[in-house]
PDB file of C-alpha atoms in Angstrom:
ATOM      1  CA  MET A1047      31.895 -76.893 -77.937  1.00 47.00           C
ATOM      2  CA  PRO A1048      32.962 -74.659 -74.500  1.00 43.00           C
ATOM      3  CA  VAL A1049      30.537 -74.033 -72.498  1.00 43.00           C
ATOM      4  CA  ALA A1050      30.176 -71.782 -69.181  1.00 42.00           C
ATOM      5  CA  ARG A1051      26.337 -72.027 -67.083  1.00 38.00           C
ATOM      6  CA  ARG A1052      25.938 -68.778 -65.443  1.00 40.00           C
ATOM      7  CA  GLY A1053      23.641 -68.843 -63.021  1.00 38.00           C
ATOM      8  CA  LEU A1054      20.788 -66.165 -64.337  1.00 36.00           C
ATOM      9  CA  PHE A1055      17.986 -68.411 -61.890  1.00 34.00           C
ATOM     10  CA  ALA A1056      16.648 -64.896 -60.495  1.00 36.00           C
ATOM     11  CA  ALA A1057      17.222 -62.767 -63.174  1.00 40.00           C
ATOM     12  CA  ALA A1058      13.801 -61.277 -65.148  1.00 41.00           C
ATOM     13  CA  PRO A1059      14.038 -61.314 -68.757  1.00 47.00           C
ATOM     14  CA  ALA A1060      13.116 -57.089 -69.225  1.00 44.00           C
ATOM     15  CA  GLY A1061      10.760 -57.225 -72.285  1.00 47.00           C
ATOM     16  CA  LEU A1062       8.963 -60.006 -72.469  1.00 47.00           C
ATOM     17  CA  ALA A1063       8.812 -59.797 -68.157  1.00 45.00           C
ATOM     18  CA  ALA A1064       7.211 -56.459 -68.716  1.00 44.00           C
ATOM     19  CA  ALA A1065       4.476 -58.075 -72.213  1.00 45.00           C
ATOM     20  CA  LEU A1066       3.901 -60.400 -69.737  1.00 44.00           C
ATOM     21  CA  LEU A1067       3.513 -58.474 -66.215  1.00 43.00           C
ATOM     22  CA  ALA A1068       1.077 -55.592 -68.082  1.00 43.00           C
ATOM     23  CA  SER A1069      -1.270 -57.603 -69.626  1.00 43.00           C
ATOM     24  CA  GLY A1070      -1.831 -60.653 -67.311  1.00 43.00           C
ATOM     25  CA  GLY A1071      -1.139 -58.442 -64.063  1.00 43.00           C
ATOM     26  CA  ALA A1072      -4.469 -55.991 -66.106  1.00 40.00           C
ATOM     27  CA  LEU A1073      -6.283 -58.928 -66.019  1.00 39.00           C
ATOM     28  CA  ALA A1074      -5.224 -59.942 -62.641  1.00 39.00           C
ATOM     29  CA  GLN A1075      -6.926 -56.886 -61.481  1.00 38.00           C
ATOM     30  CA  GLU A1076     -10.077 -56.735 -63.398  1.00 39.00           C
ATOM     31  CA  THR A1077     -12.122 -58.389 -61.623  1.00 36.00           C
ATOM     32  CA  THR A1078     -15.672 -59.097 -60.522  1.00 36.00           C
ATOM     33  CA  ASN A1079     -17.206 -57.655 -57.175  1.00 36.00           C
ATOM     34  CA  ARG A1080     -17.118 -61.263 -55.713  1.00 41.00           C
ATOM     35  CA  GLY A1081     -13.686 -60.499 -56.568  1.00 41.00           C
ATOM     36  CA  THR A1082     -12.619 -63.211 -58.986  1.00 50.00           C
ATOM     37  CA  THR A1083     -11.809 -63.971 -61.830  1.00 54.00           C
ATOM     38  CA  ASP A1084     -14.010 -65.225 -64.697  1.00 86.00           C
ATOM     39  CA  LEU A1085     -11.758 -68.219 -65.472  1.00 92.00           C
ATOM     40  CA  ALA A1086      -8.436 -68.902 -64.432  1.00 90.00           C
ATOM     41  CA  VAL A1087      -5.995 -69.941 -67.565  1.00 93.00           C
ATOM     42  CA  SER A1088      -2.502 -72.439 -67.057  1.00 91.00           C
ATOM     43  CA  CYS A1089       0.453 -71.975 -69.874  1.00 92.00           C
ATOM     44  CA  ASP A1090       3.498 -72.821 -70.896  1.00 93.00           C
ATOM     45  CA  LEU A1091       5.874 -69.692 -70.533  1.00 93.00           C
ATOM     46  CA  ALA A1092       6.584 -69.312 -73.907  1.00 94.00           C
ATOM     47  CA  ALA A1093       2.721 -69.415 -75.149  1.00 95.00           C
ATOM     48  CA  GLY A1094       2.191 -67.206 -72.525  1.00 95.00           C
ATOM     49  CA  PRO A1095       2.000 -63.882 -74.780  1.00 96.00           C
ATOM     50  CA  ALA A1096      -0.249 -65.548 -77.401  1.00 97.00           C
ATOM     51  CA  VAL A1097      -2.940 -66.996 -74.843  1.00 97.00           C
ATOM     52  CA  ILE A1098      -2.642 -63.219 -72.707  1.00 96.00           C
ATOM     53  CA  ALA A1099      -3.418 -61.789 -75.977  1.00 96.00           C
ATOM     54  CA  ALA A1100      -7.013 -64.047 -77.234  1.00 97.00           C
ATOM     55  CA  GLY A1101      -7.492 -64.115 -73.990  1.00 96.00           C
ATOM     56  CA  MET A1102      -7.964 -59.927 -74.240  1.00 96.00           C
ATOM     57  CA  ALA A1103      -9.442 -60.637 -76.913  1.00 96.00           C
ATOM     58  CA  TYR A1104     -12.766 -62.489 -75.627  1.00 95.00           C
ATOM     59  CA  ARG A1105     -12.677 -60.030 -72.913  1.00 95.00           C
ATOM     60  CA  ARG A1106     -13.788 -57.780 -75.102  1.00 94.00           C
ATOM     61  CA  ARG A1107     -15.958 -59.623 -77.241  1.00 92.00           C
ATOM     62  CA  THR A1108     -17.839 -61.640 -74.537  1.00 92.00           C
ATOM     63  CA  GLY A1109     -17.092 -59.224 -71.305  1.00 92.00           C
ATOM     64  CA  VAL A1110     -14.832 -63.069 -69.721  1.00 91.00           C
ATOM     65  CA  ARG A1111     -12.186 -62.110 -68.088  1.00 93.00           C
ATOM     66  CA  VAL A1112      -9.233 -64.793 -67.907  1.00 93.00           C
ATOM     67  CA  ARG A1113      -6.773 -64.903 -65.734  1.00 92.00           C
ATOM     68  CA  VAL A1114      -3.718 -66.343 -67.047  1.00 94.00           C
ATOM     69  CA  PHE A1115      -0.763 -68.140 -65.734  1.00 92.00           C
ATOM     70  CA  PRO A1116       2.385 -68.823 -67.252  1.00 92.00           C
ATOM     71  CA  THR A1117       4.048 -71.919 -65.895  1.00 88.00           C
ATOM     72  CA  ALA A1118       7.454 -73.696 -66.189  1.00 86.00           C
ATOM     73  CA  PRO A1119       6.668 -76.503 -68.730  1.00 82.00           C
ATOM     74  CA  GLY A1120       7.862 -78.855 -66.014  1.00 83.00           C
ATOM     75  CA  LEU A1121       5.194 -77.136 -63.345  1.00 81.00           C
ATOM     76  CA  LEU A1122       1.822 -78.008 -65.444  1.00 84.00           C
ATOM     77  CA  LEU A1123       1.350 -80.930 -64.828  1.00 84.00           C
ATOM     78  CA  PRO A1124       2.763 -81.226 -60.548  1.00 84.00           C
ATOM     79  CA  GLN A1125       0.279 -78.285 -60.308  1.00 82.00           C
ATOM     80  CA  LEU A1126      -3.147 -79.750 -61.543  1.00 81.00           C
ATOM     81  CA  GLN A1127      -2.039 -82.131 -60.354  1.00 81.00           C
ATOM     82  CA  ARG A1128      -2.632 -80.488 -56.413  1.00 82.00           C
ATOM     83  CA  ASP A1129      -5.439 -79.315 -57.522  1.00 75.00           C
ATOM     84  CA  ILE A1130      -5.079 -75.379 -57.172  1.00 76.00           C
ATOM     85  CA  GLN A1131      -7.493 -73.214 -59.043  1.00 78.00           C
ATOM     86  CA  ASN A1132      -7.351 -73.246 -62.644  1.00 84.00           C
ATOM     87  CA  ASP A1133      -9.981 -74.049 -65.434  1.00 88.00           C
ATOM     88  CA  ILE A1134      -8.596 -74.667 -68.870  1.00 91.00           C
ATOM     89  CA  LEU A1135      -4.913 -76.599 -69.708  1.00 94.00           C
ATOM     90  CA  VAL A1136      -3.143 -74.526 -72.731  1.00 95.00           C
ATOM     91  CA  SER A1137      -0.060 -76.814 -73.366  1.00 94.00           C
ATOM     92  CA  GLN A1138       2.161 -78.802 -75.492  1.00 94.00           C
ATOM     93  CA  VAL A1139       0.442 -81.707 -77.254  1.00 93.00           C
ATOM     94  CA  ALA A1140       2.190 -84.362 -75.307  1.00 93.00           C
ATOM     95  CA  THR A1141       1.781 -83.167 -71.768  1.00 91.00           C
ATOM     96  CA  LEU A1142      -2.079 -82.534 -72.768  1.00 92.00           C
ATOM     97  CA  ASP A1143      -1.557 -86.667 -73.499  1.00 92.00           C
ATOM     98  CA  ARG A1144      -0.080 -87.053 -70.131  1.00 90.00           C
ATOM     99  CA  ALA A1145      -2.728 -84.725 -68.316  1.00 90.00           C
ATOM    100  CA  GLU A1146      -5.460 -87.220 -70.096  1.00 89.00           C
ATOM    101  CA  ALA A1147      -3.616 -90.714 -69.164  1.00 90.00           C
ATOM    102  CA  THR A1148      -3.418 -88.330 -65.909  1.00 88.00           C
ATOM    103  CA  GLY A1149      -6.639 -88.178 -64.944  1.00 88.00           C
ATOM    104  CA  VAL A1150      -6.441 -84.125 -65.453  1.00 86.00           C
ATOM    105  CA  VAL A1151      -7.941 -83.577 -68.149  1.00 87.00           C
ATOM    106  CA  ALA A1152     -11.553 -85.050 -69.884  1.00 82.00           C
ATOM    107  CA  PRO A1153     -10.079 -87.003 -73.163  1.00 83.00           C
ATOM    108  CA  GLY A1154     -11.346 -85.116 -75.856  1.00 83.00           C
ATOM    109  CA  GLY A1155     -12.935 -81.237 -76.637  1.00 85.00           C
ATOM    110  CA  ARG A1156      -9.591 -80.645 -77.121  1.00 91.00           C
ATOM    111  CA  VAL A1157      -9.096 -77.528 -79.798  1.00 92.00           C
ATOM    112  CA  GLY A1158      -5.189 -76.509 -81.589  1.00 90.00           C
ATOM    113  CA  PRO A1159      -2.612 -77.391 -83.036  1.00 95.00           C
ATOM    114  CA  TRP A1160      -1.267 -74.292 -83.147  1.00 97.00           C
ATOM    115  CA  ARG A1161       2.318 -73.992 -83.755  1.00 97.00           C
ATOM    116  CA  ASN A1162       5.446 -71.960 -81.619  1.00 97.00           C
ATOM    117  CA  ARG A1163       8.841 -71.423 -84.120  1.00 96.00           C
ATOM    118  CA  LEU A1164      11.963 -72.116 -82.403  1.00 97.00           C
ATOM    119  CA  VAL A1165      14.476 -68.839 -83.392  1.00 97.00           C
ATOM    120  CA  MET A1166      17.853 -67.709 -83.702  1.00 95.00           C
ATOM    121  CA  ALA A1167      17.565 -64.289 -81.726  1.00 95.00           C
ATOM    122  CA  ALA A1168      19.423 -61.372 -81.296  1.00 94.00           C
ATOM    123  CA  ALA A1169      18.987 -58.193 -79.659  1.00 93.00           C
ATOM    124  CA  ARG A1170      18.145 -54.788 -82.083  1.00 89.00           C
ATOM    125  CA  GLN A1171      20.406 -52.242 -80.106  1.00 84.00           C
ATOM    126  CA  PRO A1172      23.014 -55.185 -78.894  1.00 72.00           C
ATOM    127  CA  ALA A1173      25.334 -53.896 -75.801  1.00 68.00           C
ATOM    128  CA  ALA A1174      29.345 -55.114 -75.650  1.00 61.00           C
ATOM    129  CA  VAL A1175      28.447 -58.535 -76.848  1.00 66.00           C
ATOM    130  CA  ILE A1176      30.809 -60.769 -74.415  1.00 62.00           C
ATOM    131  CA  GLY A1177      30.179 -63.962 -75.571  1.00 65.00           C
ATOM    132  CA  THR A1178      28.828 -65.642 -78.761  1.00 85.00           C
ATOM    133  CA  PHE A1179      25.182 -67.771 -78.259  1.00 91.00           C
ATOM    134  CA  VAL A1180      23.038 -68.255 -75.479  1.00 92.00           C
ATOM    135  CA  VAL A1181      20.393 -71.160 -75.488  1.00 93.00           C
ATOM    136  CA  PRO A1182      18.092 -73.001 -72.732  1.00 92.00           C
ATOM    137  CA  ASP A1183      20.464 -76.038 -70.665  1.00 92.00           C
ATOM    138  CA  ALA A1184      17.912 -79.038 -70.812  1.00 88.00           C
ATOM    139  CA  SER A1185      15.869 -79.186 -67.692  1.00 84.00           C
ATOM    140  CA  PRO A1186      11.679 -79.064 -66.655  1.00 79.00           C
ATOM    141  CA  GLY A1187      12.192 -75.477 -66.495  1.00 79.00           C
ATOM    142  CA  SER A1188      13.047 -75.231 -70.238  1.00 86.00           C
ATOM    143  CA  ASP A1189      11.158 -76.550 -73.915  1.00 89.00           C
ATOM    144  CA  ILE A1190      14.556 -77.263 -75.947  1.00 91.00           C
ATOM    145  CA  ASP A1191      17.611 -78.184 -75.399  1.00 93.00           C
ATOM    146  CA  GLY A1192      19.561 -75.670 -76.416  1.00 92.00           C
ATOM    147  CA  HIS A1193      23.027 -77.197 -76.565  1.00 92.00           C
ATOM    148  CA  ALA A1194      21.587 -80.123 -79.233  1.00 92.00           C
ATOM    149  CA  ILE A1195      19.670 -78.076 -81.676  1.00 94.00           C
ATOM    150  CA  LEU A1196      23.245 -76.163 -82.020  1.00 91.00           C
ATOM    151  CA  GLN A1197      25.396 -79.509 -82.638  1.00 90.00           C
ATOM    152  CA  ARG A1198      22.328 -80.261 -85.328  1.00 93.00           C
ATOM    153  CA  LEU A1199      22.618 -76.730 -86.986  1.00 91.00           C
ATOM    154  CA  GLY A1200      26.530 -77.042 -87.769  1.00 86.00           C
ATOM    155  CA  VAL A1201      27.524 -73.504 -86.421  1.00 76.00           C
ATOM    156  CA  PRO A1202      30.781 -72.695 -85.308  1.00 68.00           C
ATOM    157  CA  ALA A1203      32.506 -73.850 -82.798  1.00 65.00           C
ATOM    158  CA  GLY A1204      32.805 -71.061 -79.921  1.00 71.00           C
ATOM    159  CA  PRO A1205      31.465 -69.089 -77.073  1.00 81.00           C
ATOM    160  CA  VAL A1206      27.903 -71.210 -75.482  1.00 87.00           C
ATOM    161  CA  ILE A1207      26.626 -69.451 -72.150  1.00 87.00           C
ATOM    162  CA  GLY A1208      23.409 -71.740 -70.889  1.00 91.00           C
ATOM    163  CA  VAL A1209      20.811 -70.393 -68.890  1.00 91.00           C
ATOM    164  CA  ILE A1210      17.286 -72.211 -67.592  1.00 90.00           C
ATOM    165  CA  ASP A1211      15.473 -71.315 -70.222  1.00 92.00           C
ATOM    166  CA  THR A1212      14.288 -68.756 -73.254  1.00 93.00           C
ATOM    167  CA  GLY A1213      13.314 -65.638 -70.574  1.00 93.00           C
ATOM    168  CA  ALA A1214      16.994 -66.023 -69.636  1.00 93.00           C
ATOM    169  CA  VAL A1215      18.046 -65.950 -73.093  1.00 94.00           C
ATOM    170  CA  ALA A1216      16.480 -62.735 -73.762  1.00 95.00           C
ATOM    171  CA  TRP A1217      17.686 -61.289 -71.045  1.00 93.00           C
ATOM    172  CA  THR A1218      21.193 -62.301 -71.600  1.00 92.00           C
ATOM    173  CA  LEU A1219      21.166 -60.958 -75.448  1.00 92.00           C
ATOM    174  CA  LEU A1220      19.419 -57.507 -74.180  1.00 91.00           C
ATOM    175  CA  ALA A1221      22.197 -57.242 -71.230  1.00 89.00           C
ATOM    176  CA  GLY A1222      24.825 -58.052 -74.544  1.00 88.00           C
ATOM    177  CA  GLY A1223      26.016 -61.198 -73.031  1.00 88.00           C
ATOM    178  CA  ALA A1224      25.602 -63.013 -76.220  1.00 89.00           C
ATOM    179  CA  ARG A1225      25.466 -61.467 -79.557  1.00 89.00           C
ATOM    180  CA  GLN A1226      22.410 -64.391 -80.866  1.00 92.00           C
ATOM    181  CA  GLY A1227      20.026 -66.865 -79.043  1.00 94.00           C
ATOM    182  CA  LEU A1228      17.632 -69.071 -78.681  1.00 96.00           C
ATOM    183  CA  LEU A1229      13.966 -67.738 -78.472  1.00 97.00           C
ATOM    184  CA  HIS A1230       9.799 -68.290 -79.132  1.00 97.00           C
ATOM    185  CA  GLN A1231       8.844 -66.250 -81.867  1.00 97.00           C
ATOM    186  CA  THR A1232       6.516 -65.410 -79.143  1.00 97.00           C
ATOM    187  CA  GLU A1233       9.246 -63.977 -77.545  1.00 97.00           C
ATOM    188  CA  VAL A1234      10.009 -62.399 -79.953  1.00 97.00           C
ATOM    189  CA  VAL A1235       7.011 -61.004 -81.068  1.00 97.00           C
ATOM    190  CA  ALA A1236       6.467 -59.474 -77.354  1.00 96.00           C
ATOM    191  CA  ASP A1237       8.943 -57.491 -76.777  1.00 95.00           C
ATOM    192  CA  GLU A1238      10.360 -55.005 -79.749  1.00 95.00           C
ATOM    193  CA  ARG A1239      13.977 -54.670 -78.256  1.00 95.00           C
ATOM    194  CA  LEU A1240      14.253 -58.517 -79.975  1.00 96.00           C
ATOM    195  CA  VAL A1241      14.498 -59.215 -84.265  1.00 95.00           C
ATOM    196  CA  ALA A1242      14.205 -63.357 -85.294  1.00 96.00           C
ATOM    197  CA  VAL A1243      18.013 -63.624 -87.038  1.00 93.00           C
ATOM    198  CA  SER A1244      16.320 -67.435 -89.106  1.00 93.00           C
ATOM    199  CA  PRO A1245      14.484 -69.754 -88.549  1.00 95.00           C
ATOM    200  CA  VAL A1246      15.316 -73.232 -85.760  1.00 96.00           C
ATOM    201  CA  PRO A1247      14.234 -75.979 -89.767  1.00 96.00           C
ATOM    202  CA  ASP A1248      12.677 -78.812 -87.799  1.00 95.00           C
ATOM    203  CA  THR A1249      15.269 -81.527 -88.585  1.00 95.00           C
ATOM    204  CA  ALA A1250      17.036 -79.094 -85.984  1.00 95.00           C
ATOM    205  CA  TRP A1251      13.939 -80.117 -83.578  1.00 95.00           C
ATOM    206  CA  PRO A1252      10.567 -81.106 -83.418  1.00 95.00           C
ATOM    207  CA  PRO A1253       7.910 -78.735 -84.444  1.00 96.00           C
ATOM    208  CA  ILE A1254       6.313 -77.410 -80.869  1.00 96.00           C
ATOM    209  CA  LEU A1255       2.725 -77.927 -80.601  1.00 96.00           C
ATOM    210  CA  TYR A1256       0.413 -76.321 -78.615  1.00 96.00           C
ATOM    211  CA  ALA A1257      -3.528 -77.141 -78.194  1.00 96.00           C
ATOM    212  CA  ALA A1258      -6.157 -75.960 -75.543  1.00 96.00           C
ATOM    213  CA  THR A1259      -8.353 -77.912 -73.247  1.00 94.00           C
ATOM    214  CA  VAL A1260     -10.803 -77.696 -70.266  1.00 92.00           C
ATOM    215  CA  THR A1261      -9.499 -79.294 -66.779  1.00 89.00           C
ATOM    216  CA  LYS A1262     -11.654 -81.733 -64.087  1.00 86.00           C
ATOM    217  CA  LEU A1263     -10.644 -78.722 -61.625  1.00 83.00           C
ATOM    218  CA  ALA A1264     -13.649 -76.243 -63.846  1.00 80.00           C
ATOM    219  CA  ARG A1265     -15.331 -74.767 -61.378  1.00 80.00           C
ATOM    220  CA  ARG A1266     -15.966 -71.264 -62.827  1.00 79.00           C
ATOM    221  CA  GLY A1267     -18.189 -70.266 -65.554  1.00 79.00           C
ATOM    222  CA  ASP A1268     -18.038 -71.781 -68.608  1.00 88.00           C
ATOM    223  CA  PRO A1269     -14.524 -72.700 -69.686  1.00 91.00           C
ATOM    224  CA  ALA A1270     -15.369 -74.072 -72.880  1.00 92.00           C
ATOM    225  CA  ALA A1271     -16.655 -71.312 -74.405  1.00 93.00           C
ATOM    226  CA  PHE A1272     -12.949 -69.547 -73.770  1.00 95.00           C
ATOM    227  CA  VAL A1273     -11.724 -73.464 -75.821  1.00 95.00           C
ATOM    228  CA  ALA A1274     -13.683 -72.672 -78.696  1.00 95.00           C
ATOM    229  CA  PHE A1275     -12.945 -69.420 -79.182  1.00 96.00           C
ATOM    230  CA  LEU A1276      -9.561 -70.242 -79.163  1.00 96.00           C
ATOM    231  CA  GLY A1277     -10.133 -72.599 -81.950  1.00 94.00           C
ATOM    232  CA  GLY A1278     -12.224 -69.834 -84.192  1.00 94.00           C
ATOM    233  CA  ALA A1279     -11.451 -66.938 -86.244  1.00 95.00           C
ATOM    234  CA  ASP A1280     -10.838 -64.181 -83.888  1.00 95.00           C
ATOM    235  CA  GLY A1281      -8.191 -66.757 -81.321  1.00 96.00           C
ATOM    236  CA  ILE A1282      -7.303 -68.093 -83.907  1.00 96.00           C
ATOM    237  CA  ALA A1283      -6.526 -64.285 -84.902  1.00 96.00           C
ATOM    238  CA  ALA A1284      -5.485 -63.471 -81.885  1.00 96.00           C
ATOM    239  CA  LEU A1285      -2.886 -65.419 -80.806  1.00 97.00           C
ATOM    240  CA  ARG A1286      -1.422 -65.215 -85.018  1.00 96.00           C
ATOM    241  CA  SER A1287      -0.407 -62.249 -83.951  1.00 96.00           C
ATOM    242  CA  ALA A1288       1.139 -62.709 -80.782  1.00 96.00           C
ATOM    243  CA  GLY A1289       3.943 -65.693 -82.286  1.00 95.00           C
ATOM    244  CA  LEU A1290       1.179 -68.856 -82.839  1.00 96.00           C
ATOM    245  CA  GLU A1291       0.710 -69.712 -86.319  1.00 94.00           C
ATOM    246  CA  SER A1292      -2.511 -72.459 -87.070  1.00 90.00           C
ATOM    247  CA  VAL A1293      -2.098 -75.790 -87.996  1.00 88.00           C
ATOM    248  CA  SER A1294      -4.296 -76.782 -90.259  1.00 72.00           C
TER     249      SER A1294
END
């Protein structure tokens, strides 16, 4: 399967970036008179839209402000190990296991898990398509190996564009650089210009499961209350509306 690689490190996925910046930026500006947010949450990039939606729901319910920092999966633990300002971690279960092993979070106290499904997606109104598939390369910037998934799906041979992460996949689809690409359900829900074409079966890639917990860096407010909210009915509903499924 021929692979073309493009330098899209500097290219922002327009729809998803707009959704994250509009929501996250609004939360960042909603500060107290002391000039600081009440809670800081680090999460996987793909989980960002859902965690932001839950943070907004929590703010409406309690008045507590939540600032969300979506981060490349491979950078979450290195940042926490360097004592960045953070109260809560929302990431894949394996990441939380490593966080416990390295002493970043205490064992127990998690809520979840929630599933972020992988889908083959397309632009609703694609521009002139010049390629077939766009997928993330296997790298610390991505939580999936798109080329391995295509092989397991048995897709017809054709041009495949490899990019840094699913954000770049969304950008490429909207720019007309490919017909279909691999995205998370949260990313499709966050951008009305994208549509899910078909789900990726578990045989092609294991389910992506997130959980949430308080970090040992927590210094402000009541972070455990927000974690508990995420595991309650209102939090689950907010996450589900943004593309995360509760897993019993």
